Amino acid sequence: MAEFKPYTYFQCPCSDNSVSVREVGGANPAGQEETDEDERTFDPRAPRANYSLYPLEHLLYCEDCHQIRCPRCVLDEIVCWYCPNCLFEVPSSSVKSEGNRCTRSCFQCPICTAPLSVSSTEPPPEGLGAEYATVSGTYVLNCSYCLWSSKEIGIELDKPNSVYAQLAKIKNGGEPLLLPKERRKALEERREAGEDGSHIPGSKEEQELDAESHFYNLKSFYQEQLSDSSPAGALGLTGDYGYGSPGALSRIMGLYTSGALGDRKSKNKSGTMREAHDALEGLQITPLSASDAIARLCTSGWEGTASLSQRREQPHNPRFVSDLRPVANLLRTKRSKRCKTCRHILSKPESKVQKTHFRIRLVALNYIPNIAIRALQAPSAPSGLLAPLKPTQFLLTFSNPLFDSVRVNIATPAHTPGRFGSKVTILCPQFEVGANTDVWDEALGESGGKAGSEREKRRTKAEASEGQGQAEAGKIWERGRNWVSVVVEVVPASLRLDGPEFLKSEEQRRDAGPLREDEDVLEIPVFVRLEWEADVAGEEGGGLATGNKEKEVREKRELAYWCVLGVGRIAQD
Amino acid sequence: MSRKPAKGEYIETDTGNKVSRRSQIIGTTNIILGGKTVIQAEVIIRGDLLRTYPSSNPNEKQGTPVAVAIGRYCFFSRGCELRPPGKLYKGSFSHYPLKIADHVFVGPGSIIEAALIGSHVNIGSNVVVGKFAIIKDFVKILDGTVVPANMVIPSFSIVAGRPAQIVGEIAEGEIEGFDLREAYRAVGNS
Amino acid sequence: MSSLKRASTAPPAPKPPVHFAPALVIADNAALTGTNLISIGLHTIIHPRAKLNSTYGPITIGSNCIISERSQIGFQNPPSNSHSEGVFIENGVVIETGAIVEARKVGEGSVVEVNARIGKGAILGKHCKVGALCEVQAGEIIGDFTVLYADGMRRVDRAGIEDLKLKMVGRQTEILRKLIPSNPTKFQ
């Protein structure tokens, strides 16, 4: 079993409609809070909870709304596109026209997804001056991880760069594929030949279309049909205008020219569109007899068939390994994130690919206190599991990143939700955490009033955890410049499913099944409420000519949210 | 241990590097340590696998050839290995220098044969990084990954699997977690 | 910052009888232990900290091989009856860092990648590649040209460039010979 690392997950208020956040701290409805907890305690085991809990690093903070934003309630906007392999930036116009894959030389091995490298088929030159000899000959793509080579599918390249373009022209087996221009020519030639009546329906040559030709034939066929069927004159539009079906076009026009007789006529004139008849027009019939495939299967065996994950990467869904082609790398994006409600940008990376720093980065880590959990004494059981029905104490450390001190109220239901409710007691539900001032600020005595009263000599954590000092209700455990630790006592529930009826909780009676996965993890939902006063500079600066400082208003701010503390696993008894 | 514990596990150099006495560093003249780097016990660094210049141009900058260049605040856990990669290029086989930037953490038992590792990279335990891989900044490689040779891992990725594939992205809030100054301070001679 | 080796207080491990080819490179720090014969062929390179353990069976290594650091050749624990013929490594084999090779035979030109493990009595064919962290069970017979990769996937390599690869290994050994100071007399 992997070691259990205690975690804290925060719930973004966007998903929870019941808990509202009050902006300005007016009359403090403490009573109302109690009912909030009782009625709507957060259940970390609810199926929806999984999607709304995030570790603090994943959360952003909107300064305008003064709210936490999770990845679900931000809008992503793409700053730039780049290839993750060659780190070459691709302009978004290219992405629209050529697709979202790298069009240079970045390919993945179709067998194992490792990167492919280009190498020459000629043996390396020997003797003196070897490094100056130009390498000639053909090139192949090979994978250094599974040793696949494009020779195995019969593809050899002429030059070592612009592999994408070269690959587009070669099929597996070395025969040339057709470019769109050539395809058009070939299509027209075929059509002329076909109109002579000499084409044989069902001939093998025509029926087998690769994906590109198939798409191209179908597209030109439907374009023709549209232009034939939708009347150009009545609507004033040719059939090539957009891809709206003739029915829709005439209906919309009819709305504007309603009542006229000409309207009915235009509807009738739209006519019927037919479907493709043969391969020339894009019809591809699935071969009903699979004898070809079966014959191939018999020769190549199981190793010759492509696995599901290999097939999924290929555009043409091949069955056999010899039909696999190198996969071009998907492009990756750099995205900036915006708050959904106020459209404020929360995170904006540099648009250059090589630069890794952010222009704007409003992360929740810099605004709300981080919570760290640690067992107060080392767990008695060697496996690190919590012993059931034995009171264990945990230390919660709140570290405040703000430049103002914060008053924290924490609350938790008496029993953790779920089938096995463990008893939880917070020994100090209300405390104040100091501001994150620099050491120099303190020393120079600047605005030392806030921090002064709470300044205590900082004991090392090692001393404190040595069992000195009993955890007392109402008192914090330890305090530092900008952090405070408090003790939480937990009595883990027993995981026994048998036992007398009256000892079982209601849920247990309802649901008497065996222990499910992760049901033995002790998770404590905690409701955290922060209050602090922030400096808000006056907005109007026009009138005041003198004075650097505008009127500073201390605004009371509040923030409340649920978090889940994953504390440990309960041992089975 | 035959040495008295009073001497301590780590030797601290004047630039602040903490090197364990039980590390196995070969070819120390060709290794550059940036400063404040921790090298734990049983770490192997092959400084002897130098670039063998092709016979021509002996007049070019010789100086001290560098096999391994490491940045500041790096942390090499127990049992890991740094090895300059080598390949056959234009007929001759040569090793190329391995360059590692700042704040790189390498987990225990990992073997690194990359060409270039960017800054703020966290490599898990028992990871194998293949030859000439390029790892850019702010990358997290999970435990047990095998990075195939020549792979390029772009910035802000989370990489796992064999062969390694990008399985996630680093969130904006996680980039402070890559800082290794605390880890450096925690290493002591006690 | 030199690599200070602490003097071992345990009794020195038994020096095995060895049979070295003349143009051999053995690093000073390599560890050869055991009681059975270890014979190493021409032009082979043994990196520092490689461990050849012949306690439970003889070890034969061909020519032009590269045995990287921290790799362990030879049985680690007493074999069962059927697997006691020792380890035989043919020519041109590359054994990368940290690999554990207990195979009966490793075919010519094979590559055993970083941290791979090959169980006792296994037979590897020619020009195989055992990928990083892959395992070959004891007694398995792997055909020629097989590639093991990922989490146990296998395929047959048909690229047809074995000669090229053997030449590459030859080049590599030439260069490594210049870089690693050899000290065969220490072990004889």
PDB file of C-alpha atoms in Angstrom, chain A residues 111-112 120-127 142 144-149 151-152 303 307 310, chain C residues 113 129 131-132 134 147-150 153-161 164-165 167 171:
ATOM      1  CA  ILE A 111       3.671   1.185 -32.260  1.00  0.00           C
ATOM      2  CA  CYS A 112       4.876   2.717 -29.053  1.00  0.00           C
ATOM      3  CA  SER A 120      20.136   7.632 -43.302  1.00  0.00           C
ATOM      4  CA  THR A 121      20.074   4.170 -44.734  1.00  0.00           C
ATOM      5  CA  GLU A 122      23.643   4.421 -45.911  1.00  0.00           C
ATOM      6  CA  PRO A 123      26.288   3.139 -43.534  1.00  0.00           C
ATOM      7  CA  PRO A 124      28.270   5.910 -41.893  1.00  0.00           C
ATOM      8  CA  PRO A 125      31.376   6.993 -43.767  1.00  0.00           C
ATOM      9  CA  GLU A 126      34.617   5.666 -42.511  1.00  0.00           C
ATOM     10  CA  GLY A 127      38.197   6.670 -42.595  1.00  0.00           C
ATOM     11  CA  ASN A 142      13.022   4.938 -36.919  1.00  0.00           C
ATOM     12  CA  SER A 144      14.818   4.127 -30.827  1.00  0.00           C
ATOM     13  CA  TYR A 145      12.499   2.679 -28.221  1.00  0.00           C
ATOM     14  CA  CYS A 146      10.823  -0.236 -29.979  1.00  0.00           C
ATOM     15  CA  LEU A 147      13.192  -0.295 -32.963  1.00  0.00           C
ATOM     16  CA  TRP A 148      10.395   0.136 -35.502  1.00  0.00           C
ATOM     17  CA  SER A 149      11.481   1.549 -38.789  1.00  0.00           C
ATOM     18  CA  LYS A 151      11.193   0.470 -43.828  1.00  0.00           C
ATOM     19  CA  GLU A 152       8.797  -2.034 -42.362  1.00  0.00           C
ATOM     20  CA  GLU A 303       1.377  -9.945 -33.773  1.00  0.00           C
ATOM     21  CA  SER A 307      -3.965  -2.946 -30.906  1.00  0.00           C
ATOM     22  CA  GLN A 310      -2.604   1.987 -31.918  1.00  0.00           C
TER      23      GLN A 310
ATOM     24  CA  GLU C 113      18.713  -1.509 -21.320  1.00  0.00           C
ATOM     25  CA  LYS C 129      16.673  -5.562 -27.158  1.00  0.00           C
ATOM     26  CA  GLY C 131      13.917  -2.255 -22.949  1.00  0.00           C
ATOM     27  CA  ALA C 132      14.417  -0.164 -19.858  1.00  0.00           C
ATOM     28  CA  CYS C 134      11.638  -4.661 -18.566  1.00  0.00           C
ATOM     29  CA  VAL C 147      12.355  -6.275 -28.835  1.00  0.00           C
ATOM     30  CA  LEU C 148      10.869  -5.962 -25.394  1.00  0.00           C
ATOM     31  CA  TYR C 149       9.530  -2.539 -24.564  1.00  0.00           C
ATOM     32  CA  ALA C 150       6.956  -0.652 -22.559  1.00  0.00           C
ATOM     33  CA  MET C 153       5.141  -5.675 -24.938  1.00  0.00           C
ATOM     34  CA  ARG C 154       7.121  -7.574 -27.478  1.00  0.00           C
ATOM     35  CA  ARG C 155       7.675  -7.403 -31.134  1.00  0.00           C
ATOM     36  CA  VAL C 156      10.038  -8.680 -33.711  1.00  0.00           C
ATOM     37  CA  ASP C 157      12.391  -6.174 -35.195  1.00  0.00           C
ATOM     38  CA  ARG C 158      12.735  -6.396 -38.936  1.00  0.00           C
ATOM     39  CA  ALA C 159      14.709  -3.293 -39.657  1.00  0.00           C
ATOM     40  CA  GLY C 160      17.629  -5.308 -40.954  1.00  0.00           C
ATOM     41  CA  ILE C 161      20.446  -3.136 -39.704  1.00  0.00           C
ATOM     42  CA  LEU C 164      25.368  -1.432 -38.635  1.00  0.00           C
ATOM     43  CA  LYS C 165      24.615  -1.803 -34.971  1.00  0.00           C
ATOM     44  CA  LYS C 167      29.789  -1.688 -36.014  1.00  0.00           C
ATOM     45  CA  ARG C 171      33.141   2.266 -32.434  1.00  0.00           C
TER      46      ARG C 171
END
